[in-house]
Coordinates of C-alpha atoms in Angstrom, one line a residue:
M1 CA -49.3 -2.0 11.8
S2 CA -47.0 0.0 9.5
V3 CA -44.0 -1.5 11.5
V4 CA -45.3 -5.0 10.9
Y5 CA -45.7 -4.3 7.1
F6 CA -42.2 -2.9 7.0
V7 CA -40.7 -5.9 8.8
I8 CA -42.5 -8.4 6.4
Q9 CA -41.4 -6.4 3.3
Q10 CA -37.8 -6.4 4.5
T11 CA -37.9 -10.0 5.4
M12 CA -38.9 -10.9 1.8
Y13 CA -35.8 -9.1 0.6
F14 CA -33.5 -11.3 2.7
A15 CA -35.5 -14.6 2.8
I16 CA -36.1 -15.1 -0.9
P17 CA -32.4 -15.3 -1.9
L18 CA -31.8 -17.7 1.0
L19 CA -34.7 -19.8 -0.1
I20 CA -33.6 -20.0 -3.8
V21 CA -29.9 -20.7 -3.0
A22 CA -30.8 -23.3 -0.4
I23 CA -33.2 -25.1 -2.8
G24 CA -30.3 -25.1 -5.4
A25 CA -28.0 -26.6 -2.8
M26 CA -30.6 -29.2 -2.0
Y27 CA -30.7 -30.3 -5.7
S28 CA -27.0 -30.9 -5.8
E29 CA -26.8 -32.7 -2.4
R30 CA -29.8 -34.9 -3.1
S31 CA -28.1 -36.0 -6.3
G32 CA -25.0 -37.0 -4.3
V33 CA -22.7 -34.1 -4.8
I34 CA -21.9 -31.8 -1.9
N35 CA -21.8 -28.2 -3.1
I36 CA -20.4 -25.7 -0.7
A37 CA -19.5 -23.4 -3.6
M38 CA -22.8 -21.6 -3.3
E39 CA -21.1 -18.5 -2.0
G40 CA -18.8 -18.3 -4.9
I41 CA -21.5 -19.0 -7.4
M42 CA -23.7 -16.3 -5.9
V43 CA -20.7 -13.9 -6.1
M44 CA -20.2 -14.8 -9.8
G45 CA -23.9 -14.5 -10.6
A46 CA -24.2 -11.1 -8.8
F47 CA -21.0 -9.9 -10.6
V48 CA -22.3 -10.8 -14.1
G49 CA -25.8 -9.5 -13.4
I50 CA -24.8 -6.2 -11.9
F51 CA -22.1 -5.6 -14.5
F52 CA -24.7 -6.3 -17.2
I53 CA -27.1 -3.8 -15.6
N54 CA -24.3 -1.2 -15.3
I55 CA -23.6 -1.5 -19.0
F56 CA -27.2 -1.4 -20.3
Q57 CA -29.0 0.8 -17.7
D58 CA -28.6 3.8 -20.0
R59 CA -30.4 2.0 -22.8
M60 CA -33.2 0.3 -20.9
S61 CA -34.5 0.2 -17.4
G62 CA -37.1 -1.2 -15.2
Q63 CA -38.4 -4.8 -15.1
K64 CA -37.2 -5.6 -18.7
L65 CA -33.6 -5.0 -17.8
L66 CA -33.9 -7.0 -14.6
L67 CA -35.5 -10.0 -16.3
L68 CA -32.7 -10.0 -18.9
A69 CA -30.1 -9.8 -16.1
I70 CA -31.8 -12.8 -14.3
L71 CA -31.6 -14.9 -17.5
I72 CA -27.9 -14.0 -17.9
V73 CA -27.0 -14.8 -14.3
A74 CA -28.8 -18.1 -14.5
V75 CA -26.6 -19.1 -17.5
A76 CA -23.5 -17.7 -15.7
G77 CA -24.2 -19.6 -12.5
G78 CA -24.9 -22.8 -14.4
L79 CA -21.6 -22.5 -16.4
F80 CA -19.6 -21.7 -13.3
S81 CA -21.0 -24.7 -11.4
L82 CA -19.7 -27.0 -14.2
F83 CA -16.2 -26.6 -12.8
H84 CA -17.4 -28.1 -9.5
A85 CA -19.3 -30.9 -11.3
F86 CA -16.4 -31.8 -13.5
A87 CA -13.9 -31.9 -10.6
S88 CA -16.3 -33.9 -8.4
I89 CA -17.8 -36.3 -10.8
N90 CA -15.2 -36.8 -13.6
M91 CA -11.9 -36.0 -11.8
K92 CA -12.9 -37.7 -8.5
A93 CA -11.7 -34.6 -6.6
D94 CA -12.7 -33.9 -3.0
Q95 CA -15.9 -32.0 -3.2
T96 CA -15.2 -29.8 -0.2
I97 CA -11.9 -28.7 -1.7
S98 CA -13.4 -28.1 -5.1
G99 CA -16.2 -26.0 -3.7
T100 CA -13.7 -24.0 -1.6
A101 CA -11.6 -23.3 -4.6
L102 CA -14.6 -21.8 -6.4
N103 CA -15.4 -19.7 -3.3
L104 CA -11.9 -18.3 -3.3
F105 CA -11.8 -17.8 -7.1
A106 CA -15.1 -15.9 -7.6
P107 CA -14.5 -12.7 -5.5
A108 CA -10.9 -12.5 -6.7
F109 CA -12.1 -12.8 -10.3
A110 CA -14.8 -10.2 -9.8
I111 CA -12.4 -7.7 -8.2
F112 CA -9.7 -8.2 -10.8
T113 CA -12.1 -7.9 -13.7
A114 CA -13.9 -4.9 -12.4
R115 CA -10.6 -3.1 -11.8
M116 CA -9.3 -4.0 -15.2
I117 CA -12.4 -2.7 -16.9
Q118 CA -13.5 0.4 -14.9
G119 CA -10.6 1.1 -12.6
V120 CA -12.5 0.4 -9.3
Q121 CA -13.9 -2.8 -7.9
Q122 CA -17.3 -1.4 -6.9
I123 CA -19.8 -1.8 -9.7
Q124 CA -22.5 0.9 -9.4
F125 CA -26.1 0.5 -10.7
T126 CA -29.2 2.6 -10.5
D127 CA -32.2 0.9 -8.8
T128 CA -35.0 1.3 -11.3
F129 CA -36.6 -2.0 -10.3
H130 CA -38.5 -1.0 -7.1
I131 CA -42.3 -1.3 -7.3
D132 CA -44.2 1.1 -5.1
K133 CA -47.5 -0.8 -5.6
V134 CA -48.6 -3.7 -7.7
P135 CA -51.8 -2.6 -9.6
V136 CA -55.0 -4.1 -8.1
L137 CA -53.2 -6.5 -5.8
G138 CA -51.6 -3.6 -3.9
D139 CA -55.1 -2.4 -3.0
I140 CA -56.1 -5.6 -1.2
P141 CA -56.4 -4.8 2.6
V142 CA -53.5 -6.1 4.8
I143 CA -52.2 -8.6 2.2
G144 CA -51.6 -5.8 -0.4
D145 CA -49.8 -3.7 2.2
M146 CA -47.6 -6.7 3.2
F147 CA -46.7 -8.3 -0.1
F148 CA -47.6 -6.0 -3.0
Q149 CA -46.3 -2.7 -1.9
N150 CA -42.7 -1.5 -1.7
C151 CA -41.6 -4.7 -3.4
Y152 CA -39.5 -6.1 -6.2
I153 CA -40.5 -8.5 -9.0
T154 CA -37.7 -10.8 -7.8
T155 CA -39.8 -11.7 -4.8
Y156 CA -42.5 -13.2 -7.0
I157 CA -39.9 -14.8 -9.3
G158 CA -38.2 -16.4 -6.3
I159 CA -41.5 -17.8 -4.9
G160 CA -42.3 -19.2 -8.4
I161 CA -38.9 -20.8 -8.7
F162 CA -39.4 -22.4 -5.3
L163 CA -42.8 -23.8 -6.2
V164 CA -41.6 -25.3 -9.4
A165 CA -38.4 -26.7 -7.9
A166 CA -40.3 -28.2 -4.9
Y167 CA -42.8 -29.9 -7.3
V168 CA -40.1 -31.2 -9.6
I169 CA -38.1 -32.9 -6.9
K170 CA -41.1 -34.5 -5.3
N171 CA -43.5 -35.4 -8.1
T172 CA -41.5 -36.0 -11.3
R173 CA -39.5 -38.8 -12.8
F174 CA -36.4 -36.6 -12.8
G175 CA -36.9 -35.8 -9.1
L176 CA -37.1 -39.5 -8.3
R177 CA -34.0 -40.3 -10.3
L178 CA -32.2 -37.4 -8.6
R179 CA -33.0 -38.6 -5.2
A180 CA -32.1 -42.2 -6.1
C181 CA -28.7 -41.2 -7.4
G182 CA -27.9 -39.5 -4.1
E183 CA -29.3 -42.2 -1.8
H184 CA -28.8 -45.4 -3.7
P185 CA -26.6 -44.8 -6.8
G186 CA -25.9 -48.4 -7.2
A187 CA -29.5 -49.3 -7.5
A188 CA -30.2 -46.4 -9.9
D189 CA -27.3 -47.5 -12.1
S190 CA -28.5 -51.1 -12.1
V191 CA -31.8 -50.0 -13.7
G192 CA -30.1 -48.0 -16.4
V193 CA -30.1 -44.5 -14.9
N194 CA -27.0 -42.6 -15.9
V195 CA -25.8 -41.4 -12.5
A196 CA -23.2 -39.0 -13.8
K197 CA -25.7 -37.2 -16.0
I198 CA -28.2 -36.9 -13.2
R199 CA -25.6 -35.5 -10.9
Y200 CA -24.4 -33.1 -13.5
A201 CA -28.0 -31.9 -13.8
G202 CA -28.3 -31.5 -10.0
V203 CA -25.1 -29.4 -9.8
I204 CA -26.0 -27.3 -12.8
I205 CA -29.5 -26.6 -11.3
S206 CA -27.8 -25.6 -8.0
G207 CA -25.5 -23.2 -10.0
V208 CA -28.4 -21.7 -11.9
L209 CA -30.4 -21.0 -8.7
A210 CA -27.3 -19.7 -6.8
G211 CA -26.5 -17.3 -9.6
I212 CA -30.1 -16.0 -9.6
G213 CA -30.0 -15.8 -5.8
G214 CA -26.8 -13.7 -5.9
L215 CA -28.5 -11.1 -8.1
I216 CA -31.8 -11.2 -6.2
F217 CA -29.8 -10.5 -2.9
V218 CA -27.9 -7.5 -4.2
I219 CA -30.7 -5.7 -6.1
P220 CA -33.0 -4.8 -3.1
T221 CA -30.2 -4.3 -0.5
S222 CA -27.6 -2.1 -2.3
T223 CA -26.8 0.2 -5.1
N224 CA -23.4 -1.3 -5.9
F225 CA -21.6 -4.6 -6.0
N226 CA -18.3 -5.0 -4.1
A227 CA -17.5 -8.7 -4.9
S228 CA -19.4 -9.9 -1.8
V229 CA -22.8 -11.4 -0.9
A230 CA -22.2 -11.0 2.8
G231 CA -21.8 -14.7 3.5
Y232 CA -25.2 -15.5 2.2
G233 CA -24.0 -18.6 0.3
F234 CA -22.8 -20.2 3.6
L235 CA -26.0 -19.0 5.4
A236 CA -28.0 -20.8 2.7
I237 CA -26.1 -24.0 3.4
A238 CA -27.1 -23.5 7.1
V239 CA -30.7 -23.1 5.9
L240 CA -30.4 -26.3 3.9
I241 CA -29.1 -28.2 7.0
F242 CA -31.7 -26.7 9.3
G243 CA -34.4 -27.6 6.7
Q244 CA -33.2 -31.2 6.7
W245 CA -32.9 -31.2 2.9
R246 CA -36.6 -31.0 2.5
S247 CA -38.3 -28.2 0.5
N248 CA -41.1 -27.3 2.9
K249 CA -38.7 -27.2 5.9
I250 CA -36.2 -25.1 3.9
L251 CA -39.0 -22.6 3.2
M252 CA -39.6 -22.2 6.9
A253 CA -35.9 -22.0 7.7
A254 CA -35.3 -19.4 5.0
F255 CA -38.0 -17.1 6.5
F256 CA -36.7 -17.6 10.0
F257 CA -33.2 -16.5 9.0
G258 CA -34.8 -13.8 6.9
I259 CA -36.5 -12.3 9.9
M260 CA -33.2 -12.5 11.9
K261 CA -31.4 -10.7 9.1
T262 CA -34.1 -8.0 9.0
L263 CA -33.8 -7.4 12.8
A264 CA -30.1 -7.1 12.3
S265 CA -30.3 -4.7 9.4
A266 CA -33.4 -2.6 10.1
Y267 CA -33.6 -2.5 13.9
S268 CA -33.3 1.3 13.8
A269 CA -36.6 1.5 12.0
I270 CA -38.4 -0.6 14.6
P271 CA -39.2 1.6 17.6
F272 CA -39.2 -1.1 20.2
L273 CA -35.7 -2.4 19.3
K274 CA -34.3 1.1 18.8
S275 CA -35.3 2.0 22.3
L276 CA -33.4 -0.9 23.9
P277 CA -29.9 -0.2 25.3
I278 CA -28.3 -2.7 23.1
P279 CA -25.1 -2.0 21.1
N280 CA -25.4 -1.9 17.3
E281 CA -22.8 -4.6 16.9
L282 CA -25.0 -7.0 18.8
Y283 CA -27.9 -6.5 16.4
K284 CA -25.6 -7.3 13.5
M285 CA -24.6 -10.5 15.1
I286 CA -28.2 -11.8 15.4
P287 CA -28.3 -13.9 12.2
Y288 CA -25.0 -15.6 12.9
I289 CA -25.8 -16.2 16.6
A290 CA -29.1 -17.7 15.5
T291 CA -27.3 -19.8 13.0
L292 CA -25.0 -21.3 15.6
I293 CA -27.8 -22.0 18.1
V294 CA -30.1 -23.5 15.5
L295 CA -27.5 -25.8 14.0
A296 CA -26.4 -26.8 17.5
F297 CA -29.9 -28.0 18.4
S298 CA -30.8 -29.4 15.0
S299 CA -27.5 -31.2 14.1
K300 CA -28.5 -34.4 16.0
N301 CA -31.8 -34.6 14.1
S302 CA -30.4 -33.5 10.7
Q303 CA -28.7 -36.0 8.5
A304 CA -27.7 -35.4 4.9
P305 CA -28.7 -38.0 2.3
R306 CA -25.7 -40.2 1.8
A307 CA -24.8 -42.0 -1.3
E308 CA -23.6 -45.6 -1.5
G309 CA -20.3 -46.1 -3.2
I310 CA -20.2 -47.0 -6.9
P311 CA -17.2 -46.3 -9.2
Y312 CA -16.6 -42.7 -10.0
D313 CA -16.7 -43.3 -13.7
K314 CA -20.4 -44.2 -13.2
G315 CA -21.0 -40.8 -11.6
S316 CA -20.6 -41.5 -7.9
R317 CA -18.8 -39.2 -5.5

């Protein structure tokens, strides 16, 4: 059972960032703006958050420092996503090109800034955020071992964000308007909905969640930041497509890919997998092979919400 607990704990480290970033991408795309800049926004969020932790870790530590870093990366991600929103909505730019530009800019900016400030591009931090056991909850049989031991508070924050985001898009007036602006912007505009503002909101939310996702990914999996989130932004877009732009399906897809990533990264700690005569490189390819297979089989059944054309000055694509 200890191996099962280990796999589940590791899966949470990888699945939660995917879940949050994919939900963010869903908000943008359901509003009618394609946002493939999630990788770049994750990099920018992780850079700002880890740099903040690096500066202040001598003055404070533990969960307080992490929570402050999460707030800061949320703001940073939201601000960085404004470039994509402005280019796509106001400047009528091709959304794919705009997103690609941000993906190229973010790691270059992180490397340049880190080298300018500290001489090297790797930003080191001390992991003071690991929780050995959550009081009371960690003593619950089975469940406590799986979810409340050897964990990070980011896991519970991520699940909370997902629940709120899923409720908002399905059960609130804002969620209805967001979906209307993506699927039928002309109809939304005809009843007085400001399509441009709603789309700005969708893109900003995607930036906030991607920024948080970048930090949540780096904290449990490394002790330094090297201007990379290992392609997780693109993998989150695959999760979005596999989840068919629906919250519950995205949740299942995120945990599926989280398990694949766990097998690729922690196979040596799983006796059965370690004993197999399989090269290490093949294990590392598992998440990406799974991505290709899943997308190949699901592409015919997955269709992104498409917006009807209305003039760009009213907020359309």
